[in-house]
Tab-separated table of C-alpha atoms in Angstrom:
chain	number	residue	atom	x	y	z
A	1	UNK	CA	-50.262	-24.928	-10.207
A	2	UNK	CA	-49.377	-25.508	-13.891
A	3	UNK	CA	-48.023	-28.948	-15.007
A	4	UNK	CA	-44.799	-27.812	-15.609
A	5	UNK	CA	-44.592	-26.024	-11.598
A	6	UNK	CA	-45.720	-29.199	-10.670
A	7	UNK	CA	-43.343	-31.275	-12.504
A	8	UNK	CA	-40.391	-28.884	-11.201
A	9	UNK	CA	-42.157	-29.131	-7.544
A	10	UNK	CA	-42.435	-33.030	-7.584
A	11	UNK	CA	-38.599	-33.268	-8.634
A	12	UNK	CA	-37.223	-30.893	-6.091
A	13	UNK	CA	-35.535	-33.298	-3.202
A	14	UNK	CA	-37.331	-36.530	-4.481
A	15	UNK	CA	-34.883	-37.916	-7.197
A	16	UNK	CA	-31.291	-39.683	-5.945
A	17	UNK	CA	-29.017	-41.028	-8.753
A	18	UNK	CA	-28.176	-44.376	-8.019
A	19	UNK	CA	-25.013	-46.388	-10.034
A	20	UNK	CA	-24.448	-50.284	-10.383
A	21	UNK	CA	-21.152	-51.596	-11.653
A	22	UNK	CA	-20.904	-54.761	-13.707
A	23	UNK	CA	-18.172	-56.674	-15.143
A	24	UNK	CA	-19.144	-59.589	-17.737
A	25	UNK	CA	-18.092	-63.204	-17.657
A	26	UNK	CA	-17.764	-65.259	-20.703
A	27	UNK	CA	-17.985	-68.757	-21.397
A	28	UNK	CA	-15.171	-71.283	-23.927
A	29	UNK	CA	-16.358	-69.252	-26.727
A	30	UNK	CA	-15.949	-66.115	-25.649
A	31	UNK	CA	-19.938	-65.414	-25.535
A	32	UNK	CA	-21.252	-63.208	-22.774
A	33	UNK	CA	-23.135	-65.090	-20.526
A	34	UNK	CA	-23.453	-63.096	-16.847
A	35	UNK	CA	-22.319	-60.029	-14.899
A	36	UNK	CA	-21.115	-59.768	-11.691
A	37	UNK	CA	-22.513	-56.744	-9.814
A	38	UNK	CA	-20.568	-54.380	-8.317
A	39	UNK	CA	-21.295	-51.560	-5.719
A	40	UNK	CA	-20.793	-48.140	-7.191
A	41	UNK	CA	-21.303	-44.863	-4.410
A	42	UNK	CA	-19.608	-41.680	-6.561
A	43	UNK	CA	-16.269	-43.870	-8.389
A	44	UNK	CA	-15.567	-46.016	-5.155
A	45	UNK	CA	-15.246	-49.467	-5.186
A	46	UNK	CA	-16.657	-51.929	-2.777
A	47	UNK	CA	-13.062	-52.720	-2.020
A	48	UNK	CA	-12.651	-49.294	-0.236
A	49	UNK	CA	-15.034	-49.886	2.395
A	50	UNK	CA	-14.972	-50.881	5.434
A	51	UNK	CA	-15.926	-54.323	6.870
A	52	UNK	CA	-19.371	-55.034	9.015
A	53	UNK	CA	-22.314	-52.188	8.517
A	54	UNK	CA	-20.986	-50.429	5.537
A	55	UNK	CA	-20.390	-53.384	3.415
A	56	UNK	CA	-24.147	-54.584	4.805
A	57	UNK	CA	-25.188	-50.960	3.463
A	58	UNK	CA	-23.303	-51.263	0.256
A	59	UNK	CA	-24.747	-54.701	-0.910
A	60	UNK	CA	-28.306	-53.481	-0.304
A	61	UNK	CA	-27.718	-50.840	-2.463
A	62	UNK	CA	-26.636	-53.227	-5.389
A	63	UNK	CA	-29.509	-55.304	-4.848
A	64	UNK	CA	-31.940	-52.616	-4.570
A	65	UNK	CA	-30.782	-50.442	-7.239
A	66	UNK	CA	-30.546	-53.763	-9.287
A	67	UNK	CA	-33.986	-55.464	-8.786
A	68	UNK	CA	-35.978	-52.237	-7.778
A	69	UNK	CA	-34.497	-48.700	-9.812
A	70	UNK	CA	-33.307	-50.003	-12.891
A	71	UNK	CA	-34.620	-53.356	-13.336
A	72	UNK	CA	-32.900	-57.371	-13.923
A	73	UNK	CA	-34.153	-57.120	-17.833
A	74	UNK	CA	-32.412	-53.560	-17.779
A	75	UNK	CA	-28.621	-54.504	-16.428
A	76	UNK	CA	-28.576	-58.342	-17.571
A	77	UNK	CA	-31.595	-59.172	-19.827
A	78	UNK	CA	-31.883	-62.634	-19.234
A	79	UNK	CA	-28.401	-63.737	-18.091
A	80	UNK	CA	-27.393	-64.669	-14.352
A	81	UNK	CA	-26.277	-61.986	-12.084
A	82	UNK	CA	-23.567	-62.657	-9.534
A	83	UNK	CA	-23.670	-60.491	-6.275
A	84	UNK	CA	-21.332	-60.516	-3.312
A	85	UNK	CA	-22.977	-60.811	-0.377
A	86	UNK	CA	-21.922	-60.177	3.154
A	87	UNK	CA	-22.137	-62.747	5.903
A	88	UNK	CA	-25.622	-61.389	7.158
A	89	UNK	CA	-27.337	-62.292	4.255
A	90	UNK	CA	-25.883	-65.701	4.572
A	91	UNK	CA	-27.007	-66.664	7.861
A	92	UNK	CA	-30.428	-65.117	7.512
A	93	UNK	CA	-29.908	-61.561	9.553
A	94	UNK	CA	-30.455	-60.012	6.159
A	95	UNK	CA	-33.181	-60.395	4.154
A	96	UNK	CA	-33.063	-62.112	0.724
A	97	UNK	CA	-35.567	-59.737	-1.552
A	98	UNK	CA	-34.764	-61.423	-5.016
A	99	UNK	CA	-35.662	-64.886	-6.416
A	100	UNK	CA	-33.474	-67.658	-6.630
A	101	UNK	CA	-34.026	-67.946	-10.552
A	102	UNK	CA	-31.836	-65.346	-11.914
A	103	UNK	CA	-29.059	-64.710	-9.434
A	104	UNK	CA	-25.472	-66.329	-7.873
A	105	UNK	CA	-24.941	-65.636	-4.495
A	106	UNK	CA	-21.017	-65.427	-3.774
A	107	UNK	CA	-19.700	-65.690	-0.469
A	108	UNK	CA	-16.649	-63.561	-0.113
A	109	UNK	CA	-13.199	-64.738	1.006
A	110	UNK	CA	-13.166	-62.612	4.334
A	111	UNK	CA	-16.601	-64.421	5.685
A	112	UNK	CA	-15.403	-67.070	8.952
A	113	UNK	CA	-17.110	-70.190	6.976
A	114	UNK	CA	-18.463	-71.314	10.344
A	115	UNK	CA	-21.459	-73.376	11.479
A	116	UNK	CA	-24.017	-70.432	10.971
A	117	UNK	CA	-22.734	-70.019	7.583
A	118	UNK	CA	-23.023	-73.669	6.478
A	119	UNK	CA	-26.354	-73.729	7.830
A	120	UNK	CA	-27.409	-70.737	5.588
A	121	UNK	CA	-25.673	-72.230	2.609
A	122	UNK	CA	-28.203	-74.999	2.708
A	123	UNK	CA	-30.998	-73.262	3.910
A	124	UNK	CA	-30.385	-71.082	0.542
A	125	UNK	CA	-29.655	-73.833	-1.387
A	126	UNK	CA	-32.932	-75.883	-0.641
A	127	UNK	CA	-34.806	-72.349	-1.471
A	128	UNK	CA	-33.307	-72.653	-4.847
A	129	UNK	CA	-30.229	-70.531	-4.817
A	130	UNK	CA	-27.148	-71.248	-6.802
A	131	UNK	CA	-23.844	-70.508	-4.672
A	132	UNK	CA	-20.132	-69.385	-5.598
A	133	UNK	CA	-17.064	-69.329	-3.392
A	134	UNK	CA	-15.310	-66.200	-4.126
A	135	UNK	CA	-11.726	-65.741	-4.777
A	136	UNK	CA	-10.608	-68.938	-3.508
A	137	UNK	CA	-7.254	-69.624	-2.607
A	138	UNK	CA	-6.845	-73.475	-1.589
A	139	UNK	CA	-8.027	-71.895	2.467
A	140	UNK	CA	-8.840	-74.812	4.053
A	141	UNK	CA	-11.251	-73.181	6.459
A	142	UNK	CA	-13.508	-72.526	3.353
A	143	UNK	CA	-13.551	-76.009	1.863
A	144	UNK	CA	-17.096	-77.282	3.865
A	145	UNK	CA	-18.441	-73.872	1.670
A	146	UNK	CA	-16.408	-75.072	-1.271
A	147	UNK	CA	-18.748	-78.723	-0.862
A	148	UNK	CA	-21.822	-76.935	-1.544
A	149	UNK	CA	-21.210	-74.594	-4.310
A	150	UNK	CA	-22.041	-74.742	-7.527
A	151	UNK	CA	-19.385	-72.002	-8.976
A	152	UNK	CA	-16.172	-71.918	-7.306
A	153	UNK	CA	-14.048	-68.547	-8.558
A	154	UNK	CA	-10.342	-68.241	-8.980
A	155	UNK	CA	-8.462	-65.541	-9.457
A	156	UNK	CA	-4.883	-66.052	-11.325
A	157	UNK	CA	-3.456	-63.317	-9.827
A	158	UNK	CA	-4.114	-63.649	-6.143
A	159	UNK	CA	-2.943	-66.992	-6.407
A	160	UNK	CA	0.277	-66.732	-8.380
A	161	UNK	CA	2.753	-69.340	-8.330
A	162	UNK	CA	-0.266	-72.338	-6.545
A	163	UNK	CA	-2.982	-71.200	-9.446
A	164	UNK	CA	-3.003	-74.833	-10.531
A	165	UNK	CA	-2.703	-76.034	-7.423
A	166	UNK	CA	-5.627	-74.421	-5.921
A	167	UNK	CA	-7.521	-75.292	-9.532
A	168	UNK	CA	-6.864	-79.392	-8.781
A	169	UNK	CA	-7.907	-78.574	-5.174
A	170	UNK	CA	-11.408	-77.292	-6.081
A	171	UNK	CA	-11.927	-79.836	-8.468
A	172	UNK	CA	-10.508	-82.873	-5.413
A	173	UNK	CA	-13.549	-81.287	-3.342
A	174	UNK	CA	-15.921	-80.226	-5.864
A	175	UNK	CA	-15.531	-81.779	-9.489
A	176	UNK	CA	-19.229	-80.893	-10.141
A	177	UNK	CA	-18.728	-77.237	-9.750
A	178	UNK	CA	-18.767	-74.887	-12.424
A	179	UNK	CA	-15.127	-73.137	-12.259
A	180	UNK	CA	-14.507	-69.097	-12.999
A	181	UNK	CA	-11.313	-67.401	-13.164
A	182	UNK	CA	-10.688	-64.397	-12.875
A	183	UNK	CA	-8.265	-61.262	-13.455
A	184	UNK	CA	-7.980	-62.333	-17.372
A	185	UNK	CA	-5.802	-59.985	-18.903
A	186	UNK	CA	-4.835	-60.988	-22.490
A	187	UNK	CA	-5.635	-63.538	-24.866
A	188	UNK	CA	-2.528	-65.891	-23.632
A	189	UNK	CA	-3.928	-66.202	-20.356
A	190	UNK	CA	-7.140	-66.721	-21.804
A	191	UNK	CA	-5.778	-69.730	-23.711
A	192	UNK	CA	-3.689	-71.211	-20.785
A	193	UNK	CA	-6.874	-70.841	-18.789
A	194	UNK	CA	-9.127	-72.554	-21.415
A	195	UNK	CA	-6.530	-75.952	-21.911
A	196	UNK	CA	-6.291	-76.106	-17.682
A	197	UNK	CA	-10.279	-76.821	-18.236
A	198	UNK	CA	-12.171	-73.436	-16.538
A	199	UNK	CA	-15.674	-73.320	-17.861
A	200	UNK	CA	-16.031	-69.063	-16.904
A	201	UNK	CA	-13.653	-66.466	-17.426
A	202	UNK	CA	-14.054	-62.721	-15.986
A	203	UNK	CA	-11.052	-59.916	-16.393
A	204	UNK	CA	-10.246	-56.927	-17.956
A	205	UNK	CA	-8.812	-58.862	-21.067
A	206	UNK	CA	-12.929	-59.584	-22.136
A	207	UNK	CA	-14.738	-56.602	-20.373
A	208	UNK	CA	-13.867	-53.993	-18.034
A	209	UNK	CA	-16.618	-53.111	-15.395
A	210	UNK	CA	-18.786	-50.983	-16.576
A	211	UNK	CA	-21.234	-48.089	-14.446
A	212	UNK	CA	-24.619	-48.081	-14.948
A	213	UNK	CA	-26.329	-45.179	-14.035
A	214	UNK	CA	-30.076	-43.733	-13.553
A	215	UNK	CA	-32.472	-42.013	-11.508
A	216	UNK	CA	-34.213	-42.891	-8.559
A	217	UNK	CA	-37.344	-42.075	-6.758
A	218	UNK	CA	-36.476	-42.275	-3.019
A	219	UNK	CA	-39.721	-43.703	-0.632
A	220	UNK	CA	-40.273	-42.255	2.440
A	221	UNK	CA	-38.451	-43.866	5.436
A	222	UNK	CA	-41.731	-42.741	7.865
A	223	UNK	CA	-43.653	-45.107	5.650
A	224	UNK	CA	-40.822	-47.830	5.321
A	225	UNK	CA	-40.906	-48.044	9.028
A	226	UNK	CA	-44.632	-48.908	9.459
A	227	UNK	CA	-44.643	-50.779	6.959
A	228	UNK	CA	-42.420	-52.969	8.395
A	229	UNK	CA	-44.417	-52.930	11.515
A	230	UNK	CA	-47.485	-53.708	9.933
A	231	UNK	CA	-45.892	-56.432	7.932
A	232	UNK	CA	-44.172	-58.007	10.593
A	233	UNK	CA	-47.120	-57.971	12.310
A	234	UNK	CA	-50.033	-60.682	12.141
A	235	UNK	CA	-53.131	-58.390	12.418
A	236	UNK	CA	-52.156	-55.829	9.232
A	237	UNK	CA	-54.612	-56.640	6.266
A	238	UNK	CA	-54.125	-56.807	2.814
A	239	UNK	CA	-56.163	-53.755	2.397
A	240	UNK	CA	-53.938	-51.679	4.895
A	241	UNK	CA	-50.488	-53.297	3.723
A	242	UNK	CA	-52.460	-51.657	0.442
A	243	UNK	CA	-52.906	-48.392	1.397
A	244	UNK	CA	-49.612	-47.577	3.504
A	245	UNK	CA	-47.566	-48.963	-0.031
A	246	UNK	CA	-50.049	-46.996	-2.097
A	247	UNK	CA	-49.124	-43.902	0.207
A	248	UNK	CA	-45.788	-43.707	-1.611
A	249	UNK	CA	-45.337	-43.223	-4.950
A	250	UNK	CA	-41.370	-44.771	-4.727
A	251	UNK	CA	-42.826	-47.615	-3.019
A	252	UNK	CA	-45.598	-48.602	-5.384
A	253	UNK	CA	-42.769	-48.417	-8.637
A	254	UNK	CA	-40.412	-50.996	-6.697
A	255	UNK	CA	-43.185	-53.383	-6.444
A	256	UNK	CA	-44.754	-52.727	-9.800
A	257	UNK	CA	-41.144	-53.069	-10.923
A	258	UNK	CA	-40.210	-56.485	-9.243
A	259	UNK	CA	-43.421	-58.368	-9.664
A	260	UNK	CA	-42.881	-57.654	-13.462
A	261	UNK	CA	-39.437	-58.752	-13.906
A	262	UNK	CA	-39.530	-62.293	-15.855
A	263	UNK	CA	-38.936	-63.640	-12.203
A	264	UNK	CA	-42.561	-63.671	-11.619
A	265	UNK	CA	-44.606	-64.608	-15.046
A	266	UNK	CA	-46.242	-61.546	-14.632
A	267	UNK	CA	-45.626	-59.775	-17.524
A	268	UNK	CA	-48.580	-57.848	-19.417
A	269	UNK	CA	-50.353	-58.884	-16.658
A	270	UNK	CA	-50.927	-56.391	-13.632
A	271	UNK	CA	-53.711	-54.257	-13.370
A	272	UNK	CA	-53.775	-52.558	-9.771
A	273	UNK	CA	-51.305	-52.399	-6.993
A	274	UNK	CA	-53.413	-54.559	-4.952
A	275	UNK	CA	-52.475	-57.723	-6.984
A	276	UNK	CA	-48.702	-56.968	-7.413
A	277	UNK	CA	-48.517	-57.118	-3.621
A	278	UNK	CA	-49.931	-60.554	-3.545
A	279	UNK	CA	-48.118	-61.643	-6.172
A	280	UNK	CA	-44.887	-59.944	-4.369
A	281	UNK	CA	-46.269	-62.060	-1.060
A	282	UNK	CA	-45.394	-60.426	2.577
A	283	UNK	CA	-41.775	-61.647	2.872
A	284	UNK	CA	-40.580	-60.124	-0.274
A	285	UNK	CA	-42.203	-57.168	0.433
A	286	UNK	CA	-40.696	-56.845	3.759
A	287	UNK	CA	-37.425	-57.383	2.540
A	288	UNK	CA	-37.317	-54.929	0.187
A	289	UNK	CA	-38.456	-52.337	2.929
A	290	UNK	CA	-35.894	-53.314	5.384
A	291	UNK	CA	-33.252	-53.191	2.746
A	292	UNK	CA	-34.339	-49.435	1.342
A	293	UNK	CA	-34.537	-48.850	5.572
A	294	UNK	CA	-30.651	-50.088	5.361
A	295	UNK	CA	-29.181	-49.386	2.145
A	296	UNK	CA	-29.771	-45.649	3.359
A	297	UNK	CA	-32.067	-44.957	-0.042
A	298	UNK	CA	-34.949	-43.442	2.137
A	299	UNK	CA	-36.247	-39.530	2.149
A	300	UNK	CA	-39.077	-37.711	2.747
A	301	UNK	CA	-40.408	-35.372	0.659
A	302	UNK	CA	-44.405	-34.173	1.314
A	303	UNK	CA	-44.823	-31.886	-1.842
A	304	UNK	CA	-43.534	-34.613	-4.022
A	305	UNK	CA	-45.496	-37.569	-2.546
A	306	UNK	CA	-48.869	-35.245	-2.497
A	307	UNK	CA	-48.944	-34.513	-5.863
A	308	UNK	CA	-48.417	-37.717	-7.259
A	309	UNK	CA	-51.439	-39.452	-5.062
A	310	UNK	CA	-53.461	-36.457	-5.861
A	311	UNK	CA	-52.898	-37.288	-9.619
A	312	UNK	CA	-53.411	-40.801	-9.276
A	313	UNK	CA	-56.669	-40.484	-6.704
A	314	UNK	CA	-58.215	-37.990	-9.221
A	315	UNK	CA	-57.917	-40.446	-12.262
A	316	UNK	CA	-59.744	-43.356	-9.984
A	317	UNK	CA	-62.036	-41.165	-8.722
A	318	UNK	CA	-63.458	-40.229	-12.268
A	319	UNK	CA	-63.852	-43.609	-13.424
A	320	UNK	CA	-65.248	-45.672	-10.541
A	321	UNK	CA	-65.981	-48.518	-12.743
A	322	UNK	CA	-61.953	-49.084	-13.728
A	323	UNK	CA	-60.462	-47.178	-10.824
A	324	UNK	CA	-57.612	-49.868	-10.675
A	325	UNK	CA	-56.146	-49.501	-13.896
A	326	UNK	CA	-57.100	-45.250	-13.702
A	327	UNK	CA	-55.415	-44.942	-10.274
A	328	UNK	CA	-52.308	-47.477	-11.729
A	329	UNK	CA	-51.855	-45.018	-14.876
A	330	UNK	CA	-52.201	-41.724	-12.650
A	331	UNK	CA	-49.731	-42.738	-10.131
A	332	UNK	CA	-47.142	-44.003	-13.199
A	333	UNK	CA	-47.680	-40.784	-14.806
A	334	UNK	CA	-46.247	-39.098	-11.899
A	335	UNK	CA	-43.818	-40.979	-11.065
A	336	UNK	CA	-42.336	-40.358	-14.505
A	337	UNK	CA	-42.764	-36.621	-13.887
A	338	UNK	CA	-40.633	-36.722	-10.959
A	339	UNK	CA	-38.084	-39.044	-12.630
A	340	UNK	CA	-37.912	-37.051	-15.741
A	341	UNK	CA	-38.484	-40.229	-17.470
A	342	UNK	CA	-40.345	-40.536	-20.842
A	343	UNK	CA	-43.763	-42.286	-19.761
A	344	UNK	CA	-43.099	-45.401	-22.633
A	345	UNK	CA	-39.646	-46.149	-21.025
A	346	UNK	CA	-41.022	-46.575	-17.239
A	347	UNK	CA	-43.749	-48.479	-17.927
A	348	UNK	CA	-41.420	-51.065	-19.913
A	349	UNK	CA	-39.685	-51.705	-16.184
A	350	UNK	CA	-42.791	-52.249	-14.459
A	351	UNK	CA	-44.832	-54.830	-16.415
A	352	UNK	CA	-48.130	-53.545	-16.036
A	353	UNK	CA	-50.995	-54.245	-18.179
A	354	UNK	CA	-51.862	-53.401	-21.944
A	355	UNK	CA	-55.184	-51.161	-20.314
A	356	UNK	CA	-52.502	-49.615	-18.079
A	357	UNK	CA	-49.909	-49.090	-20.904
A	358	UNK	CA	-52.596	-47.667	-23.221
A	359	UNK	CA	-53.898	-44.942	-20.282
A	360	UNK	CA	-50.868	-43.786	-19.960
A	361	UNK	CA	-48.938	-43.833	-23.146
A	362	UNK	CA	-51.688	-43.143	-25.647
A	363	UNK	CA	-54.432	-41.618	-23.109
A	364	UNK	CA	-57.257	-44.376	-24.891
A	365	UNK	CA	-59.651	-45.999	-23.325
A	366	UNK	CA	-61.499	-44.807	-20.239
A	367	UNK	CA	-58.970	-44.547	-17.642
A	368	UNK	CA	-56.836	-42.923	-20.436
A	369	UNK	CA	-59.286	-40.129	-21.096
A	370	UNK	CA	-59.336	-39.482	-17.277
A	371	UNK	CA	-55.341	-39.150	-16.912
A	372	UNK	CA	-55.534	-36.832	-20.204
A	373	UNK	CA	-58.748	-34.495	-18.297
A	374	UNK	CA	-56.554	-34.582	-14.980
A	375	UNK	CA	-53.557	-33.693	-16.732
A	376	UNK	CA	-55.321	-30.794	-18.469
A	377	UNK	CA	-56.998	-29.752	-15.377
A	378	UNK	CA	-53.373	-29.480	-13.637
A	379	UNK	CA	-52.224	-27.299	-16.649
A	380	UNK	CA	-55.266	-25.097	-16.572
A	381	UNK	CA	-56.595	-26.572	-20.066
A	382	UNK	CA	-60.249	-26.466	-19.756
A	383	UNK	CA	-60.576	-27.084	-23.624
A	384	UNK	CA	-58.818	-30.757	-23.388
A	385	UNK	CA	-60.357	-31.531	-20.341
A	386	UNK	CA	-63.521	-31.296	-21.714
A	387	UNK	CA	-62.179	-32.771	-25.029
A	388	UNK	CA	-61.240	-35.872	-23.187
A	389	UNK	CA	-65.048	-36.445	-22.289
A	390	UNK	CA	-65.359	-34.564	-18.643
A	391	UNK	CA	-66.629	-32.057	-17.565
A	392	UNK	CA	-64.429	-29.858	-15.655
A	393	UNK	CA	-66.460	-29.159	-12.844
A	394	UNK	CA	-66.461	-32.601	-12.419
A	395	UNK	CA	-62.252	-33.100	-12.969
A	396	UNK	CA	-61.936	-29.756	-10.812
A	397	UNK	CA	-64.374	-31.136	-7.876
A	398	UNK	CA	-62.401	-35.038	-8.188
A	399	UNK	CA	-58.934	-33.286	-7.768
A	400	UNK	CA	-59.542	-31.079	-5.087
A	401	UNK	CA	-60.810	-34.805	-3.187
A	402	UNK	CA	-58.017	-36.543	-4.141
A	403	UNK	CA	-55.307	-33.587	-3.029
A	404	UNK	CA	-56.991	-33.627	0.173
A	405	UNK	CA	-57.143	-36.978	0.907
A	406	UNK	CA	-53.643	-37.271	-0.361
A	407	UNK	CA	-52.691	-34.663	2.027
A	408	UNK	CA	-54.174	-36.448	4.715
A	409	UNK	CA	-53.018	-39.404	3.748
A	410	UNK	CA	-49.620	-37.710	4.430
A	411	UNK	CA	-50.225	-36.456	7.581
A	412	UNK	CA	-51.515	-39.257	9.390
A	413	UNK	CA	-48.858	-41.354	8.409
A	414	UNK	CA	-46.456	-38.289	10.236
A	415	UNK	CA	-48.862	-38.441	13.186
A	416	UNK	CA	-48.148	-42.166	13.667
A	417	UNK	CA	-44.331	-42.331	13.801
């Protein structure tokens, strides 16, 4: 199969466009200094849905498409992201897959502030997590929430005629927290808002939301599901939590991904797949699975998921002595193949090493010449595989391994469901 049947194989059923809103919000001065983030599912606003499992399905989209398809640098660059989260998530039903560092957890105004809640607030809080009370209205149910924020939002409209009544009441229970309003309009409001003391301001009058959207490489919900086994589990090792997250190509870019956001001090720095799941640790990793399990943004698709380990198998298995970084470049050389994504763009979201970059970008070094041999050797080009420095017997004989391990690979993980 030629390179270009393969790439055309590879992206048939394996690709799902996935959209993030966000809206900005602006400080005094008018200077952008965070987004909200906003579910997006084909134009329809979160506000559509309806309460309990799809709004649980909707915010694990946001997060996941956030922190795992597109990237934190990608939507916010270094600014904080706020994201409306569900009760679930709150009391600890949900998992929490991103860091505290970067992110504003709001609670929204139809969550019962009860006991379970307040306990989560803190539990989140001592973890490092900043919170904001949503759309706050002066409800006296939600003032114990209101006591441990650190944003309280406002929104001018909802509130009408008691706007600065519910403003004095959030500062009565609250004067440290750092007040938003929202539904800005026009510059008047702006400057009413500004004099009555707000220190954020959100509304169509700075920024109107805004969809992001890109392309993303679905895992397989077969290997979601024992991965979660395995990782809930106390007997899995690192070297099988390793080879079931290995097994899909969707799967390995999420982690890459994450561990090289600025979140992590990883940048430049990640030379297998091994040591981005350590650095991810168990717990993240596990909540990112059961999220992708619930956010509905798992597939299966054999073809796809054979060819890319094949790739990335062959490349390690022709330089034993730097497998990591040959098997890292292979596998990100795929993925971009299915993603019809230029190979210098992905590997800016993923954070992986200057070796790794250089394999796959520029085809130097050893790994490099390996990806270029394979690459020829999938195209039928026995001139640059041999150009690269291998012979092809030797490409031919370390790609037929690799596309049968991959296929078993594949079919053992069926056989176990």
């Amino acid at each position: 199969m030629s390179g270009q049947e393969q790439t055309s194989a590879l992206s048939t059923g394996s690709v799902a466009t996935v959209r993030v809103g966000r809206q900005g919000i602006y400080d005094r001065d008018r200077r952008l200094v965070a987004y909200e983030l906003l579910f997006r599912a084909h134009g329809r606003p979160a506000a559509e849905l309806a309460e309990g499992a799809e709004q649980d399905h909707a915010t694990s989209q946001v997060i996941s498409a956030t922190f795992g398809d597109f990237g934190v640098e990608q939507i916010a660059g270094d600014r904080l992201l706020f994201i409306n989260l569900t009760r679930g998530f709150f009391t600890g039903e949900l998992p929490m897959p991103c860091a505290p560092s970067q992110v504003v957890l709001e609670l929204l105004e139809n969550i019962q502030v009860d006991d379970e809640v307040i306990a989560g607030l803190r539990d989140l809080r001592a973890l490092g997590y900043r919170i904001a009370v949503d759309d706050f209205a002066g409800e006296e149910r939600r003032l114990p929430a209101l006591a441990l924020a650190d944003y309280v939002k406002i929104d001018v409209e909802a509130t009408g005629e008691r706007f600065e009544e519910v403003l004095a009441l959030a500062r009565e229970h609250n004067p440290d927290a750092v007040l938003v309003v929202e539904r800005i309009e026009d510059d008047a409001l702006f400057e009413r808002c500004l004099e009555l003391g707000f220190d954020l301001f959100q509304g169509y009058g700075l920024q109107r939301p805004v969809t992001l959207e890109s392309v993303s490489l679905t895992p397989s919900q077969i290997v979601c599901l024992r991965l979660v086994r395995a990782l809930t589990g106390a007997e899995a090792s690192i070297g099988e939590i390793e080879e079931l997250v290995a097994s899909d190509p969707a799967l390995s870019l999420r982690v890459f991904r994450t561990v090289g956001s600025a979140a992590y001090g990883a940048r430049n720095e990640i030379t297998s797949l091994r040591q981005a799941i350590v650095l991810l640790g168990r717990r993240q990793l596990c909540s990112w699975v059961v999220l992708m399990l619930l956010g509905g943004v798992t597939s299966v698709d054999t073809e796809s998921l054979t060819m890319v380990l094949a790739r990335a198998s062959a490349c390690a298995r022709l330089v034993p002595a730097d497998s990591d970084v040959a098997y890292t470049a292979g596998l990100l050389s795929g993925v971009a193949a299915v993603m019809g994504l230029p190979e210098d763009e992905l590997v800016e979201t993923t954070g992986v090493a200057l070796s790794v970059r250089a394999a796959l970008v520029e085809h130097r070094g050893a790994a490099g010449h390996a990806l270029e041999a394979v690459l020829a050797y999938e195209d039928d080009d026995s001139a640059t595989a041999t150009v690269s420095g291998h012979a092809v017997y030797d490409v031919s004989r370390a790609y037929l391994a690799a596309l049968s391990g991959a296929m078993t690979t594949l079919e053992t993980i069926a056989e176990r469901r």
